[in-house]
JSON list of C-alpha atoms in Angstrom, two decimals:
[
{"chain": "A", "resi": 1, "resn": "MET", "atom": "CA", "xyz": [-4.92, 144.14, 34.04]},
{"chain": "A", "resi": 2, "resn": "ALA", "atom": "CA", "xyz": [-4.46, 143.44, 30.20]},
{"chain": "A", "resi": 3, "resn": "ILE", "atom": "CA", "xyz": [-3.01, 140.28, 28.97]},
{"chain": "A", "resi": 4, "resn": "ALA", "atom": "CA", "xyz": [0.11, 140.59, 26.95]},
{"chain": "A", "resi": 5, "resn": "LYS", "atom": "CA", "xyz": [-0.10, 139.27, 23.42]},
{"chain": "A", "resi": 6, "resn": "PHE", "atom": "CA", "xyz": [3.04, 137.96, 21.84]},
{"chain": "A", "resi": 7, "resn": "PRO", "atom": "CA", "xyz": [3.61, 138.82, 18.16]},
{"chain": "A", "resi": 8, "resn": "ASP", "atom": "CA", "xyz": [3.32, 136.07, 15.56]},
{"chain": "A", "resi": 9, "resn": "VAL", "atom": "CA", "xyz": [7.04, 136.48, 14.85]},
{"chain": "A", "resi": 10, "resn": "THR", "atom": "CA", "xyz": [7.87, 135.14, 18.21]},
{"chain": "A", "resi": 11, "resn": "LEU", "atom": "CA", "xyz": [5.53, 132.19, 17.78]},
{"chain": "A", "resi": 12, "resn": "GLN", "atom": "CA", "xyz": [7.10, 131.49, 14.43]},
{"chain": "A", "resi": 13, "resn": "ARG", "atom": "CA", "xyz": [10.55, 131.54, 15.70]},
{"chain": "A", "resi": 14, "resn": "LEU", "atom": "CA", "xyz": [9.51, 129.21, 18.50]},
{"chain": "A", "resi": 15, "resn": "ALA", "atom": "CA", "xyz": [8.00, 126.88, 15.95]},
{"chain": "A", "resi": 16, "resn": "VAL", "atom": "CA", "xyz": [11.29, 126.81, 13.72]},
{"chain": "A", "resi": 17, "resn": "VAL", "atom": "CA", "xyz": [13.49, 126.31, 16.75]},
{"chain": "A", "resi": 18, "resn": "SER", "atom": "CA", "xyz": [11.28, 123.45, 17.79]},
{"chain": "A", "resi": 19, "resn": "ILE", "atom": "CA", "xyz": [11.39, 121.84, 14.32]},
{"chain": "A", "resi": 20, "resn": "ILE", "atom": "CA", "xyz": [15.17, 122.25, 14.21]},
{"chain": "A", "resi": 21, "resn": "VAL", "atom": "CA", "xyz": [15.60, 120.68, 17.69]},
{"chain": "A", "resi": 22, "resn": "CYS", "atom": "CA", "xyz": [13.42, 117.68, 16.75]},
{"chain": "A", "resi": 23, "resn": "LEU", "atom": "CA", "xyz": [15.38, 117.17, 13.43]},
{"chain": "A", "resi": 24, "resn": "TYR", "atom": "CA", "xyz": [18.71, 117.32, 15.33]},
{"chain": "A", "resi": 25, "resn": "ALA", "atom": "CA", "xyz": [17.62, 114.77, 17.90]},
{"chain": "A", "resi": 26, "resn": "ALA", "atom": "CA", "xyz": [16.22, 112.53, 15.08]},
{"chain": "A", "resi": 27, "resn": "ALA", "atom": "CA", "xyz": [19.38, 112.81, 13.24]},
{"chain": "A", "resi": 28, "resn": "MET", "atom": "CA", "xyz": [21.42, 112.10, 16.33]},
{"chain": "A", "resi": 29, "resn": "VAL", "atom": "CA", "xyz": [19.48, 109.01, 17.24]},
{"chain": "A", "resi": 30, "resn": "THR", "atom": "CA", "xyz": [19.83, 107.77, 13.71]},
{"chain": "A", "resi": 31, "resn": "HIS", "atom": "CA", "xyz": [23.47, 108.28, 13.68]},
{"chain": "A", "resi": 32, "resn": "ARG", "atom": "CA", "xyz": [23.89, 106.41, 17.04]},
{"chain": "A", "resi": 33, "resn": "LEU", "atom": "CA", "xyz": [21.78, 103.48, 16.10]},
{"chain": "A", "resi": 34, "resn": "PHE", "atom": "CA", "xyz": [22.83, 102.86, 12.41]},
{"chain": "A", "resi": 35, "resn": "PHE", "atom": "CA", "xyz": [26.10, 104.71, 11.46]},
{"chain": "A", "resi": 36, "resn": "SER", "atom": "CA", "xyz": [28.19, 104.92, 14.70]},
{"chain": "A", "resi": 37, "resn": "PRO", "atom": "CA", "xyz": [31.05, 102.55, 15.14]},
{"chain": "A", "resi": 38, "resn": "LEU", "atom": "CA", "xyz": [29.47, 101.26, 18.28]},
{"chain": "A", "resi": 39, "resn": "SER", "atom": "CA", "xyz": [26.19, 100.56, 16.53]},
{"chain": "A", "resi": 40, "resn": "LYS", "atom": "CA", "xyz": [27.38, 96.87, 15.87]},
{"chain": "A", "resi": 41, "resn": "PHE", "atom": "CA", "xyz": [27.48, 95.95, 19.51]},
{"chain": "A", "resi": 42, "resn": "PRO", "atom": "CA", "xyz": [24.43, 94.16, 20.93]},
{"chain": "A", "resi": 43, "resn": "GLY", "atom": "CA", "xyz": [22.18, 95.58, 23.63]},
{"chain": "A", "resi": 44, "resn": "PRO", "atom": "CA", "xyz": [19.17, 97.65, 24.29]},
{"chain": "A", "resi": 45, "resn": "LYS", "atom": "CA", "xyz": [18.50, 100.25, 21.37]},
{"chain": "A", "resi": 46, "resn": "LEU", "atom": "CA", "xyz": [17.20, 102.78, 23.94]},
{"chain": "A", "resi": 47, "resn": "ALA", "atom": "CA", "xyz": [20.46, 102.58, 25.75]},
{"chain": "A", "resi": 48, "resn": "ALA", "atom": "CA", "xyz": [22.36, 102.99, 22.47]},
{"chain": "A", "resi": 49, "resn": "ALA", "atom": "CA", "xyz": [20.32, 105.88, 21.22]},
{"chain": "A", "resi": 50, "resn": "THR", "atom": "CA", "xyz": [19.70, 108.18, 24.44]},
{"chain": "A", "resi": 51, "resn": "ILE", "atom": "CA", "xyz": [20.78, 108.76, 27.91]},
{"chain": "A", "resi": 52, "resn": "LEU", "atom": "CA", "xyz": [17.18, 107.95, 29.06]},
{"chain": "A", "resi": 53, "resn": "TYR", "atom": "CA", "xyz": [18.09, 104.26, 29.93]},
{"chain": "A", "resi": 54, "resn": "GLU", "atom": "CA", "xyz": [20.93, 105.27, 32.41]},
{"chain": "A", "resi": 55, "resn": "VAL", "atom": "CA", "xyz": [18.66, 108.22, 33.82]},
{"chain": "A", "resi": 56, "resn": "TYR", "atom": "CA", "xyz": [15.83, 105.68, 34.50]},
{"chain": "A", "resi": 57, "resn": "TYR", "atom": "CA", "xyz": [18.15, 103.31, 36.45]},
{"chain": "A", "resi": 58, "resn": "ASP", "atom": "CA", "xyz": [19.88, 106.04, 38.23]},
{"chain": "A", "resi": 59, "resn": "VAL", "atom": "CA", "xyz": [16.78, 108.37, 39.13]},
{"chain": "A", "resi": 60, "resn": "ILE", "atom": "CA", "xyz": [13.79, 106.12, 39.17]},
{"chain": "A", "resi": 61, "resn": "LYS", "atom": "CA", "xyz": [15.49, 102.94, 40.37]},
{"chain": "A", "resi": 62, "resn": "GLN", "atom": "CA", "xyz": [17.61, 104.99, 42.75]},
{"chain": "A", "resi": 63, "resn": "GLY", "atom": "CA", "xyz": [21.23, 104.17, 41.54]},
{"chain": "A", "resi": 64, "resn": "GLN", "atom": "CA", "xyz": [20.68, 100.69, 40.08]},
{"chain": "A", "resi": 65, "resn": "TYR", "atom": "CA", "xyz": [22.43, 101.52, 36.80]},
{"chain": "A", "resi": 66, "resn": "THR", "atom": "CA", "xyz": [25.76, 99.93, 37.88]},
{"chain": "A", "resi": 67, "resn": "PHE", "atom": "CA", "xyz": [24.03, 96.65, 38.59]},
{"chain": "A", "resi": 68, "resn": "LYS", "atom": "CA", "xyz": [22.15, 96.84, 35.28]},
{"chain": "A", "resi": 69, "resn": "ILE", "atom": "CA", "xyz": [25.36, 97.27, 33.34]},
{"chain": "A", "resi": 70, "resn": "LYS", "atom": "CA", "xyz": [26.74, 93.96, 35.11]},
{"chain": "A", "resi": 71, "resn": "GLU", "atom": "CA", "xyz": [23.42, 92.29, 33.99]},
{"chain": "A", "resi": 72, "resn": "LEU", "atom": "CA", "xyz": [23.74, 93.53, 30.52]},
{"chain": "A", "resi": 73, "resn": "HIS", "atom": "CA", "xyz": [27.41, 92.30, 30.32]},
{"chain": "A", "resi": 74, "resn": "GLU", "atom": "CA", "xyz": [26.28, 88.94, 31.44]},
{"chain": "A", "resi": 75, "resn": "LYS", "atom": "CA", "xyz": [23.52, 88.72, 28.90]},
{"chain": "A", "resi": 76, "resn": "TYR", "atom": "CA", "xyz": [25.15, 90.41, 25.79]},
{"chain": "A", "resi": 77, "resn": "GLY", "atom": "CA", "xyz": [28.86, 90.46, 26.39]},
{"chain": "A", "resi": 78, "resn": "GLU", "atom": "CA", "xyz": [31.91, 88.91, 27.90]}
]
């Protein structure tokens, strides 16, 4: 059985798409941290930049995000 070889054009397209996705993600994080109207509010920068903070507390910590929000409000807000 022969192994199928992908043409270089496919690998080049994959590289270009990967670069575009990384640039988009970097631009989105930069916008959220520095230029968004919400960037002036205090709190964890990871929570401001991505959804990973919420995913961690909901998936890994099994639904503790609601309690973490309460803790963050006590620490940073009213």
